């Protein structure tokens, strides 16, 4: 799931820091997601998807 986020983030050419700053989703939340310590809340998924110009489904869709 994180790889989908990373793909859209890279397409927008922004860093995790910038995503965090612009959406209000903490950097630690993004890091925990990356390291599979947690998954983002629905609210955070909506913020991230809106910011990256994709859908929540695009973010959570199984890779592969």
PDB file of N, CA, C and O in Angstrom:
ATOM      1  N   UNK A   1       0.822  -1.191   0.000  1.00  0.00           N
ATOM      2  CA  UNK A   1       0.000   0.000   0.000  1.00  0.00           C
ATOM      3  C   UNK A   1       0.871   1.262   0.000  1.00  0.00           C
ATOM      4  O   UNK A   1       0.576   2.204  -0.714  1.00  0.00           O
ATOM      5  N   UNK A   2       1.939   1.267   0.781  1.00  0.00           N
ATOM      6  CA  UNK A   2       2.814   2.437   0.835  1.00  0.00           C
ATOM      7  C   UNK A   2       3.434   2.710  -0.528  1.00  0.00           C
ATOM      8  O   UNK A   2       3.628   3.875  -0.896  1.00  0.00           O
ATOM      9  N   UNK A   3       3.722   1.656  -1.277  1.00  0.00           N
ATOM     10  CA  UNK A   3       4.351   1.868  -2.588  1.00  0.00           C
ATOM     11  C   UNK A   3       3.422   2.632  -3.531  1.00  0.00           C
ATOM     12  O   UNK A   3       3.885   3.400  -4.375  1.00  0.00           O
ATOM     13  N   UNK A   4       2.111   2.436  -3.394  1.00  0.00           N
ATOM     14  CA  UNK A   4       1.166   3.219  -4.195  1.00  0.00           C
ATOM     15  C   UNK A   4       1.264   4.696  -3.815  1.00  0.00           C
ATOM     16  O   UNK A   4       1.324   5.569  -4.683  1.00  0.00           O
ATOM     17  N   UNK A   5       1.289   4.961  -2.527  1.00  0.00           N
ATOM     18  CA  UNK A   5       1.451   6.338  -2.052  1.00  0.00           C
ATOM     19  C   UNK A   5       2.740   6.932  -2.598  1.00  0.00           C
ATOM     20  O   UNK A   5       2.765   8.052  -3.127  1.00  0.00           O
ATOM     21  N   UNK A   6       3.823   6.157  -2.499  1.00  0.00           N
ATOM     22  CA  UNK A   6       5.126   6.633  -2.945  1.00  0.00           C
ATOM     23  C   UNK A   6       5.120   6.958  -4.439  1.00  0.00           C
ATOM     24  O   UNK A   6       5.694   7.962  -4.864  1.00  0.00           O
ATOM     25  N   UNK A   7       4.435   6.131  -5.223  1.00  0.00           N
ATOM     26  CA  UNK A   7       4.351   6.366  -6.674  1.00  0.00           C
ATOM     27  C   UNK A   7       3.661   7.700  -6.948  1.00  0.00           C
ATOM     28  O   UNK A   7       4.168   8.514  -7.714  1.00  0.00           O
ATOM     29  N   UNK A   8       2.523   7.952  -6.315  1.00  0.00           N
ATOM     30  CA  UNK A   8       1.800   9.212  -6.536  1.00  0.00           C
ATOM     31  C   UNK A   8       2.568  10.400  -5.969  1.00  0.00           C
ATOM     32  O   UNK A   8       2.576  11.479  -6.556  1.00  0.00           O
ATOM     33  N   UNK A   9       3.231  10.196  -4.844  1.00  0.00           N
ATOM     34  CA  UNK A   9       4.045  11.273  -4.261  1.00  0.00           C
ATOM     35  C   UNK A   9       5.187  11.636  -5.206  1.00  0.00           C
ATOM     36  O   UNK A   9       5.454  12.815  -5.440  1.00  0.00           O
ATOM     37  N   UNK A  10       5.836  10.628  -5.759  1.00  0.00           N
ATOM     38  CA  UNK A  10       6.943  10.877  -6.684  1.00  0.00           C
ATOM     39  C   UNK A  10       6.452  11.552  -7.966  1.00  0.00           C
ATOM     40  O   UNK A  10       7.146  12.404  -8.524  1.00  0.00           O
ATOM     41  N   UNK A  11       5.266  11.176  -8.434  1.00  0.00           N
ATOM     42  CA  UNK A  11       4.707  11.803  -9.636  1.00  0.00           C
ATOM     43  C   UNK A  11       4.469  13.295  -9.397  1.00  0.00           C
ATOM     44  O   UNK A  11       4.616  14.116 -10.303  1.00  0.00           O
ATOM     45  N   UNK A  12       4.097  13.642  -8.162  1.00  0.00           N
ATOM     46  CA  UNK A  12       3.869  15.051  -7.822  1.00  0.00           C
ATOM     47  C   UNK A  12       5.187  15.757  -7.480  1.00  0.00           C
ATOM     48  O   UNK A  12       5.221  16.981  -7.349  1.00  0.00           O
ATOM     49  N   UNK A  13       6.238  14.972  -7.332  1.00  0.00           N
ATOM     50  CA  UNK A  13       7.579  15.488  -7.036  1.00  0.00           C
ATOM     51  C   UNK A  13       7.626  16.247  -5.701  1.00  0.00           C
ATOM     52  O   UNK A  13       8.095  17.393  -5.626  1.00  0.00           O
ATOM     53  N   UNK A  14       7.116  15.578  -4.674  1.00  0.00           N
ATOM     54  CA  UNK A  14       7.160  16.151  -3.331  1.00  0.00           C
ATOM     55  C   UNK A  14       7.752  15.121  -2.373  1.00  0.00           C
ATOM     56  O   UNK A  14       7.760  13.925  -2.644  1.00  0.00           O
ATOM     57  N   UNK A  15       8.236  15.613  -1.265  1.00  0.00           N
ATOM     58  CA  UNK A  15       8.813  14.760  -0.226  1.00  0.00           C
ATOM     59  C   UNK A  15       7.760  14.430   0.825  1.00  0.00           C
ATOM     60  O   UNK A  15       6.695  15.059   0.879  1.00  0.00           O
ATOM     61  N   UNK A  16       8.076  13.459   1.678  1.00  0.00           N
ATOM     62  CA  UNK A  16       7.184  13.167   2.801  1.00  0.00           C
ATOM     63  C   UNK A  16       7.021  14.404   3.675  1.00  0.00           C
ATOM     64  O   UNK A  16       5.927  14.666   4.191  1.00  0.00           O
ATOM     65  N   UNK A  17       8.094  15.151   3.837  1.00  0.00           N
ATOM     66  CA  UNK A  17       8.020  16.380   4.629  1.00  0.00           C
ATOM     67  C   UNK A  17       6.981  17.333   4.040  1.00  0.00           C
ATOM     68  O   UNK A  17       6.154  17.885   4.773  1.00  0.00           O
ATOM     69  N   UNK A  18       7.012  17.511   2.733  1.00  0.00           N
ATOM     70  CA  UNK A  18       6.073  18.433   2.089  1.00  0.00           C
ATOM     71  C   UNK A  18       4.642  17.918   2.196  1.00  0.00           C
ATOM     72  O   UNK A  18       3.714  18.692   2.439  1.00  0.00           O
ATOM     73  N   UNK A  19       4.454  16.612   2.007  1.00  0.00           N
ATOM     74  CA  UNK A  19       3.113  16.025   2.166  1.00  0.00           C
ATOM     75  C   UNK A  19       2.612  16.286   3.579  1.00  0.00           C
ATOM     76  O   UNK A  19       1.478  16.722   3.785  1.00  0.00           O
ATOM     77  N   UNK A  20       3.470  16.044   4.547  1.00  0.00           N
ATOM     78  CA  UNK A  20       3.102  16.249   5.947  1.00  0.00           C
ATOM     79  C   UNK A  20       2.736  17.706   6.209  1.00  0.00           C
ATOM     80  O   UNK A  20       1.708  18.006   6.817  1.00  0.00           O
ATOM     81  N   UNK A  21       3.574  18.607   5.742  1.00  0.00           N
ATOM     82  CA  UNK A  21       3.360  20.042   5.964  1.00  0.00           C
ATOM     83  C   UNK A  21       2.048  20.513   5.325  1.00  0.00           C
ATOM     84  O   UNK A  21       1.295  21.267   5.929  1.00  0.00           O
ATOM     85  N   UNK A  22       1.783  20.047   4.109  1.00  0.00           N
ATOM     86  CA  UNK A  22       0.623  20.532   3.369  1.00  0.00           C
ATOM     87  C   UNK A  22      -0.694  19.855   3.760  1.00  0.00           C
ATOM     88  O   UNK A  22      -1.756  20.430   3.549  1.00  0.00           O
ATOM     89  N   UNK A  23      -0.624  18.640   4.304  1.00  0.00           N
ATOM     90  CA  UNK A  23      -1.858  17.914   4.634  1.00  0.00           C
ATOM     91  C   UNK A  23      -2.157  17.873   6.125  1.00  0.00           C
ATOM     92  O   UNK A  23      -3.284  17.598   6.517  1.00  0.00           O
ATOM     93  N   UNK A  24      -1.132  18.090   6.945  1.00  0.00           N
ATOM     94  CA  UNK A  24      -1.314  17.970   8.386  1.00  0.00           C
ATOM     95  C   UNK A  24      -1.169  16.542   8.886  1.00  0.00           C
ATOM     96  O   UNK A  24      -1.326  16.281  10.078  1.00  0.00           O
ATOM     97  N   UNK A  25      -0.845  15.611   7.996  1.00  0.00           N
ATOM     98  CA  UNK A  25      -0.577  14.233   8.399  1.00  0.00           C
ATOM     99  C   UNK A  25       0.868  14.196   8.889  1.00  0.00           C
ATOM    100  O   UNK A  25       1.774  14.594   8.169  1.00  0.00           O
ATOM    101  N   UNK A  26       1.074  13.732  10.110  1.00  0.00           N
ATOM    102  CA  UNK A  26       2.413  13.809  10.702  1.00  0.00           C
ATOM    103  C   UNK A  26       3.422  12.946   9.948  1.00  0.00           C
ATOM    104  O   UNK A  26       3.076  11.933   9.347  1.00  0.00           O
ATOM    105  N   UNK A  27       4.671  13.388  10.018  1.00  0.00           N
ATOM    106  CA  UNK A  27       5.747  12.614   9.414  1.00  0.00           C
ATOM    107  C   UNK A  27       5.877  11.252  10.081  1.00  0.00           C
ATOM    108  O   UNK A  27       6.188  10.258   9.425  1.00  0.00           O
ATOM    109  N   UNK A  28       5.611  11.201  11.389  1.00  0.00           N
ATOM    110  CA  UNK A  28       5.692   9.910  12.082  1.00  0.00           C
ATOM    111  C   UNK A  28       4.597   8.965  11.595  1.00  0.00           C
ATOM    112  O   UNK A  28       4.825   7.758  11.486  1.00  0.00           O
ATOM    113  N   UNK A  29       3.423   9.493  11.266  1.00  0.00           N
ATOM    114  CA  UNK A  29       2.352   8.652  10.720  1.00  0.00           C
ATOM    115  C   UNK A  29       2.766   8.074   9.371  1.00  0.00           C
ATOM    116  O   UNK A  29       2.551   6.888   9.096  1.00  0.00           O
ATOM    117  N   UNK A  30       3.387   8.914   8.539  1.00  0.00           N
ATOM    118  CA  UNK A  30       3.869   8.433   7.240  1.00  0.00           C
ATOM    119  C   UNK A  30       4.967   7.391   7.421  1.00  0.00           C
ATOM    120  O   UNK A  30       4.998   6.380   6.715  1.00  0.00           O
ATOM    121  N   UNK A  31       5.873   7.614   8.366  1.00  0.00           N
ATOM    122  CA  UNK A  31       6.950   6.669   8.637  1.00  0.00           C
ATOM    123  C   UNK A  31       6.397   5.343   9.158  1.00  0.00           C
ATOM    124  O   UNK A  31       6.841   4.267   8.740  1.00  0.00           O
ATOM    125  N   UNK A  32       5.433   5.415  10.067  1.00  0.00           N
ATOM    126  CA  UNK A  32       4.827   4.189  10.596  1.00  0.00           C
ATOM    127  C   UNK A  32       4.133   3.409   9.488  1.00  0.00           C
ATOM    128  O   UNK A  32       4.152   2.171   9.479  1.00  0.00           O
ATOM    129  N   UNK A  33       3.527   4.116   8.567  1.00  0.00           N
ATOM    130  CA  UNK A  33       2.880   3.472   7.432  1.00  0.00           C
ATOM    131  C   UNK A  33       3.939   2.783   6.566  1.00  0.00           C
ATOM    132  O   UNK A  33       3.789   1.632   6.182  1.00  0.00           O
ATOM    133  N   UNK A  34       5.026   3.484   6.301  1.00  0.00           N
ATOM    134  CA  UNK A  34       6.107   2.930   5.473  1.00  0.00           C
ATOM    135  C   UNK A  34       6.667   1.649   6.083  1.00  0.00           C
ATOM    136  O   UNK A  34       6.933   0.681   5.383  1.00  0.00           O
ATOM    137  N   UNK A  35       6.841   1.642   7.385  1.00  0.00           N
ATOM    138  CA  UNK A  35       7.444   0.500   8.071  1.00  0.00           C
ATOM    139  C   UNK A  35       6.405  -0.508   8.566  1.00  0.00           C
ATOM    140  O   UNK A  35       6.732  -1.377   9.370  1.00  0.00           O
ATOM    141  N   UNK A  36       5.185  -0.361   8.092  1.00  0.00           N
ATOM    142  CA  UNK A  36       4.071  -1.267   8.381  1.00  0.00           C
ATOM    143  C   UNK A  36       3.800  -1.416   9.876  1.00  0.00           C
ATOM    144  O   UNK A  36       3.408  -2.477  10.350  1.00  0.00           O
ATOM    145  N   UNK A  37       3.998  -0.320  10.604  1.00  0.00           N
ATOM    146  CA  UNK A  37       3.673  -0.295  12.025  1.00  0.00           C
ATOM    147  C   UNK A  37       2.220   0.108  12.236  1.00  0.00           C
ATOM    148  O   UNK A  37       1.662  -0.122  13.302  1.00  0.00           O
ATOM    149  N   UNK A  38       1.645   0.746  11.216  1.00  0.00           N
ATOM    150  CA  UNK A  38       0.247   1.171  11.280  1.00  0.00           C
ATOM    151  C   UNK A  38      -0.243   1.432   9.867  1.00  0.00           C
ATOM    152  O   UNK A  38       0.542   1.438   8.921  1.00  0.00           O
ATOM    153  N   UNK A  39      -1.536   1.649   9.759  1.00  0.00           N
ATOM    154  CA  UNK A  39      -2.111   2.080   8.489  1.00  0.00           C
ATOM    155  C   UNK A  39      -2.788   3.428   8.730  1.00  0.00           C
ATOM    156  O   UNK A  39      -3.229   3.705   9.840  1.00  0.00           O
ATOM    157  N   UNK A  40      -2.856   4.263   7.717  1.00  0.00           N
ATOM    158  CA  UNK A  40      -3.450   5.592   7.917  1.00  0.00           C
ATOM    159  C   UNK A  40      -4.951   5.499   8.181  1.00  0.00           C
ATOM    160  O   UNK A  40      -5.627   4.588   7.680  1.00  0.00           O
ATOM    161  N   UNK A  41      -5.439   6.435   8.943  1.00  0.00           N
ATOM    162  CA  UNK A  41      -6.884   6.513   9.167  1.00  0.00           C
ATOM    163  C   UNK A  41      -7.566   6.907   7.863  1.00  0.00           C
ATOM    164  O   UNK A  41      -6.928   7.418   6.938  1.00  0.00           O
ATOM    165  N   UNK A  42      -8.855   6.681   7.805  1.00  0.00           N
ATOM    166  CA  UNK A  42      -9.625   7.060   6.613  1.00  0.00           C
ATOM    167  C   UNK A  42      -9.486   8.559   6.363  1.00  0.00           C
ATOM    168  O   UNK A  42      -9.306   8.995   5.222  1.00  0.00           O
ATOM    169  N   UNK A  43      -9.536   9.340   7.420  1.00  0.00           N
ATOM    170  CA  UNK A  43      -9.389  10.792   7.278  1.00  0.00           C
ATOM    171  C   UNK A  43      -8.054  11.178   6.671  1.00  0.00           C
ATOM    172  O   UNK A  43      -7.986  12.034   5.788  1.00  0.00           O
ATOM    173  N   UNK A  44      -6.978  10.539   7.153  1.00  0.00           N
ATOM    174  CA  UNK A  44      -5.657  10.835   6.606  1.00  0.00           C
ATOM    175  C   UNK A  44      -5.529  10.344   5.175  1.00  0.00           C
ATOM    176  O   UNK A  44      -4.905  11.003   4.344  1.00  0.00           O
ATOM    177  N   UNK A  45      -6.116   9.185   4.872  1.00  0.00           N
ATOM    178  CA  UNK A  45      -6.101   8.701   3.487  1.00  0.00           C
ATOM    179  C   UNK A  45      -6.792   9.694   2.562  1.00  0.00           C
ATOM    180  O   UNK A  45      -6.312   9.960   1.459  1.00  0.00           O
ATOM    181  N   UNK A  46      -7.905  10.251   3.013  1.00  0.00           N
ATOM    182  CA  UNK A  46      -8.627  11.245   2.203  1.00  0.00           C
ATOM    183  C   UNK A  46      -7.777  12.493   1.975  1.00  0.00           C
ATOM    184  O   UNK A  46      -7.709  13.010   0.858  1.00  0.00           O
ATOM    185  N   UNK A  47      -7.125  12.967   3.038  1.00  0.00           N
ATOM    186  CA  UNK A  47      -6.259  14.146   2.909  1.00  0.00           C
ATOM    187  C   UNK A  47      -5.133  13.892   1.915  1.00  0.00           C
ATOM    188  O   UNK A  47      -4.841  14.727   1.051  1.00  0.00           O
ATOM    189  N   UNK A  48      -4.497  12.722   2.053  1.00  0.00           N
ATOM    190  CA  UNK A  48      -3.366  12.390   1.185  1.00  0.00           C
ATOM    191  C   UNK A  48      -3.827  12.222  -0.257  1.00  0.00           C
ATOM    192  O   UNK A  48      -3.191  12.737  -1.187  1.00  0.00           O
ATOM    193  N   UNK A  49      -4.921  11.502  -0.464  1.00  0.00           N
ATOM    194  CA  UNK A  49      -5.426  11.280  -1.821  1.00  0.00           C
ATOM    195  C   UNK A  49      -5.791  12.604  -2.481  1.00  0.00           C
ATOM    196  O   UNK A  49      -5.434  12.843  -3.644  1.00  0.00           O
ATOM    197  N   UNK A  50      -6.491  13.465  -1.767  1.00  0.00           N
ATOM    198  CA  UNK A  50      -6.858  14.768  -2.325  1.00  0.00           C
ATOM    199  C   UNK A  50      -5.615  15.574  -2.681  1.00  0.00           C
ATOM    200  O   UNK A  50      -5.552  16.204  -3.736  1.00  0.00           O
ATOM    201  N   UNK A  51      -4.638  15.546  -1.824  1.00  0.00           N
ATOM    202  CA  UNK A  51      -3.404  16.296  -2.058  1.00  0.00           C
ATOM    203  C   UNK A  51      -2.644  15.761  -3.272  1.00  0.00           C
ATOM    204  O   UNK A  51      -2.110  16.538  -4.063  1.00  0.00           O
ATOM    205  N   UNK A  52      -2.606  14.441  -3.412  1.00  0.00           N
ATOM    206  CA  UNK A  52      -1.837  13.831  -4.497  1.00  0.00           C
ATOM    207  C   UNK A  52      -2.620  13.726  -5.802  1.00  0.00           C
ATOM    208  O   UNK A  52      -2.064  13.344  -6.826  1.00  0.00           O
ATOM    209  N   UNK A  53      -3.907  14.051  -5.760  1.00  0.00           N
ATOM    210  CA  UNK A  53      -4.708  14.013  -6.975  1.00  0.00           C
ATOM    211  C   UNK A  53      -5.078  12.605  -7.411  1.00  0.00           C
ATOM    212  O   UNK A  53      -5.136  12.319  -8.605  1.00  0.00           O
ATOM    213  N   UNK A  54      -5.295  11.733  -6.438  1.00  0.00           N
ATOM    214  CA  UNK A  54      -5.708  10.367  -6.738  1.00  0.00           C
ATOM    215  C   UNK A  54      -6.871  10.011  -5.828  1.00  0.00           C
ATOM    216  O   UNK A  54      -7.342  10.844  -5.060  1.00  0.00           O
ATOM    217  N   UNK A  55      -7.332   8.789  -5.904  1.00  0.00           N
ATOM    218  CA  UNK A  55      -8.421   8.347  -5.038  1.00  0.00           C
ATOM    219  C   UNK A  55      -7.860   7.529  -3.876  1.00  0.00           C
ATOM    220  O   UNK A  55      -6.726   7.027  -3.946  1.00  0.00           O
ATOM    221  N   UNK A  56      -8.660   7.378  -2.852  1.00  0.00           N
ATOM    222  CA  UNK A  56      -8.273   6.507  -1.743  1.00  0.00           C
ATOM    223  C   UNK A  56      -8.063   5.094  -2.269  1.00  0.00           C
ATOM    224  O   UNK A  56      -7.116   4.409  -1.881  1.00  0.00           O
ATOM    225  N   UNK A  57      -8.926   4.669  -3.191  1.00  0.00           N
ATOM    226  CA  UNK A  57      -8.777   3.339  -3.786  1.00  0.00           C
ATOM    227  C   UNK A  57      -7.420   3.190  -4.462  1.00  0.00           C
ATOM    228  O   UNK A  57      -6.784   2.121  -4.366  1.00  0.00           O
ATOM    229  N   UNK A  58      -6.953   4.233  -5.141  1.00  0.00           N
ATOM    230  CA  UNK A  58      -5.626   4.178  -5.763  1.00  0.00           C
ATOM    231  C   UNK A  58      -4.539   3.928  -4.722  1.00  0.00           C
ATOM    232  O   UNK A  58      -3.566   3.213  -4.981  1.00  0.00           O
ATOM    233  N   UNK A  59      -4.698   4.510  -3.536  1.00  0.00           N
ATOM    234  CA  UNK A  59      -3.690   4.356  -2.487  1.00  0.00           C
ATOM    235  C   UNK A  59      -3.722   2.981  -1.840  1.00  0.00           C
ATOM    236  O   UNK A  59      -2.680   2.431  -1.509  1.00  0.00           O
ATOM    237  N   UNK A  60      -4.907   2.437  -1.645  1.00  0.00           N
ATOM    238  CA  UNK A  60      -5.009   1.187  -0.893  1.00  0.00           C
ATOM    239  C   UNK A  60      -5.060  -0.059  -1.773  1.00  0.00           C
ATOM    240  O   UNK A  60      -4.983  -1.167  -1.265  1.00  0.00           O
ATOM    241  N   UNK A  61      -5.171   0.132  -3.067  1.00  0.00           N
ATOM    242  CA  UNK A  61      -5.211  -0.997  -3.990  1.00  0.00           C
ATOM    243  C   UNK A  61      -3.967  -1.854  -3.821  1.00  0.00           C
ATOM    244  O   UNK A  61      -2.862  -1.347  -3.709  1.00  0.00           O
ATOM    245  N   UNK A  62      -4.170  -3.153  -3.814  1.00  0.00           N
ATOM    246  CA  UNK A  62      -3.048  -4.083  -3.674  1.00  0.00           C
ATOM    247  C   UNK A  62      -2.124  -3.952  -4.874  1.00  0.00           C
ATOM    248  O   UNK A  62      -2.575  -3.911  -6.014  1.00  0.00           O
ATOM    249  N   UNK A  63      -0.829  -3.881  -4.582  1.00  0.00           N
ATOM    250  CA  UNK A  63       0.172  -3.773  -5.632  1.00  0.00           C
ATOM    251  C   UNK A  63       0.272  -5.103  -6.376  1.00  0.00           C
ATOM    252  O   UNK A  63       0.024  -6.148  -5.817  1.00  0.00           O
ATOM    253  N   UNK A  64       0.696  -4.989  -7.615  1.00  0.00           N
ATOM    254  CA  UNK A  64       0.963  -6.221  -8.330  1.00  0.00           C
ATOM    255  C   UNK A  64       0.084  -6.506  -9.417  1.00  0.00           C
ATOM    256  O   UNK A  64      -0.494  -6.397 -10.282  1.00  0.00           O
TER     257      UNK A  64
END
